[in-house]
């Protein structure tokens, strides 16, 4: 007996979710150690400021979030696509008479 084929919409959604998770994981694996190593146990004299932020905040939070936003926008515009979900079901009234499904 052959296995049923996977729905292409599900396959596409799963692939997109994996990419988003990997972007999140990369940000986590960079941000948490960087902020821990550079934000704690520092003397006040060693603090430098970049655009008004302490250097560890700028390079540990602001910069990676900016990169994540740019990568996510690129991914969303270039690789994510609308899939045909099939025929739309007819509108039905619910028990409150509000419509919907």
Tab-separated table of C-alpha atoms in Angstrom:
chain	number	residue	atom	x	y	z
A	1	UNK	CA	0.000	0.000	0.000
A	2	UNK	CA	1.456	3.364	-0.981
A	3	UNK	CA	1.750	6.213	1.491
A	4	UNK	CA	-0.520	9.213	0.902
A	5	UNK	CA	1.251	12.205	-0.604
A	6	UNK	CA	1.751	15.198	1.637
A	7	UNK	CA	-0.292	18.292	0.920
A	8	UNK	CA	1.930	20.870	-0.872
A	9	UNK	CA	0.481	23.659	1.297
A	10	UNK	CA	1.498	21.784	4.447
A	11	UNK	CA	4.969	21.071	3.038
A	12	UNK	CA	5.463	24.739	2.139
A	13	UNK	CA	4.204	25.922	5.543
A	14	UNK	CA	6.485	23.474	7.337
A	15	UNK	CA	9.505	24.626	5.304
A	16	UNK	CA	8.718	28.283	6.044
A	17	UNK	CA	8.286	27.531	9.756
A	18	UNK	CA	11.670	25.780	9.853
A	19	UNK	CA	13.370	28.799	8.258
A	20	UNK	CA	11.720	31.192	10.735
A	21	UNK	CA	12.744	28.937	13.632
A	22	UNK	CA	16.350	28.860	12.370
A	23	UNK	CA	16.431	32.666	12.141
A	24	UNK	CA	15.123	32.862	15.714
A	25	UNK	CA	17.619	30.243	16.918
A	26	UNK	CA	20.551	32.055	15.301
A	27	UNK	CA	19.489	35.304	16.988
A	28	UNK	CA	19.155	33.542	20.345
A	29	UNK	CA	22.531	31.800	20.086
A	30	UNK	CA	24.228	35.109	19.295
A	31	UNK	CA	22.314	37.553	21.522
A	32	UNK	CA	22.216	35.729	24.852
A	33	UNK	CA	25.924	34.797	25.090
A	34	UNK	CA	27.072	38.146	23.675
A	35	UNK	CA	24.982	40.154	26.135
A	36	UNK	CA	26.001	37.917	29.034
A	37	UNK	CA	29.718	38.103	28.239
A	38	UNK	CA	29.788	41.824	27.433
A	39	UNK	CA	27.044	43.269	29.633
A	40	UNK	CA	27.930	41.889	33.061
A	41	UNK	CA	30.941	42.390	35.326
A	42	UNK	CA	32.100	45.538	33.544
A	43	UNK	CA	33.425	48.695	35.043
A	44	UNK	CA	31.580	51.893	34.222
A	45	UNK	CA	34.752	53.301	32.691
A	46	UNK	CA	34.892	50.513	30.104
A	47	UNK	CA	31.428	51.345	28.718
A	48	UNK	CA	31.411	52.864	25.272
A	49	UNK	CA	28.340	54.206	23.509
A	50	UNK	CA	27.200	53.585	19.934
A	51	UNK	CA	24.346	55.840	18.748
A	52	UNK	CA	23.446	56.498	22.380
A	53	UNK	CA	23.267	52.814	23.356
A	54	UNK	CA	25.808	51.064	25.553
A	55	UNK	CA	28.049	49.095	23.195
A	56	UNK	CA	26.861	45.700	24.457
A	57	UNK	CA	23.199	46.683	23.895
A	58	UNK	CA	23.915	47.970	20.393
A	59	UNK	CA	25.973	44.956	19.247
A	60	UNK	CA	24.072	42.387	21.320
A	61	UNK	CA	20.452	43.462	20.759
A	62	UNK	CA	19.973	46.288	18.255
A	63	UNK	CA	22.304	44.989	15.527
A	64	UNK	CA	21.108	41.344	15.536
A	65	UNK	CA	17.444	42.388	15.629
A	66	UNK	CA	18.067	44.670	12.656
A	67	UNK	CA	19.717	41.793	10.794
A	68	UNK	CA	16.799	39.486	11.687
A	69	UNK	CA	14.278	42.016	10.386
A	70	UNK	CA	16.186	42.411	7.108
A	71	UNK	CA	16.599	38.638	6.654
A	72	UNK	CA	12.926	38.052	7.506
A	73	UNK	CA	11.757	40.716	5.049
A	74	UNK	CA	13.955	39.247	2.322
A	75	UNK	CA	12.701	35.743	3.070
A	76	UNK	CA	9.090	36.899	3.123
A	77	UNK	CA	9.326	38.775	-0.160
A	78	UNK	CA	11.482	36.331	-2.104
A	79	UNK	CA	10.660	32.829	-0.886
A	80	UNK	CA	7.256	32.757	0.815
A	81	UNK	CA	4.334	32.463	-1.546
A	82	UNK	CA	0.580	32.182	-1.422
A	83	UNK	CA	-0.729	28.698	-2.005
A	84	UNK	CA	-4.092	27.766	-3.434
A	85	UNK	CA	-6.146	26.518	-0.500
A	86	UNK	CA	-8.808	24.964	-2.660
A	87	UNK	CA	-12.443	25.835	-3.081
A	88	UNK	CA	-13.926	28.207	-0.516
A	89	UNK	CA	-16.729	26.773	1.591
A	90	UNK	CA	-20.121	28.501	1.458
A	91	UNK	CA	-20.934	30.959	4.237
A	92	UNK	CA	-23.000	29.386	7.028
A	93	UNK	CA	-24.825	30.972	9.918
A	94	UNK	CA	-23.806	29.920	13.403
A	95	UNK	CA	-26.148	29.520	16.389
A	96	UNK	CA	-25.924	33.265	17.158
A	97	UNK	CA	-26.825	34.247	13.599
A	98	UNK	CA	-23.460	35.941	13.085
A	99	UNK	CA	-22.250	34.019	10.080
A	100	UNK	CA	-18.854	32.465	9.784
A	101	UNK	CA	-18.040	28.931	9.671
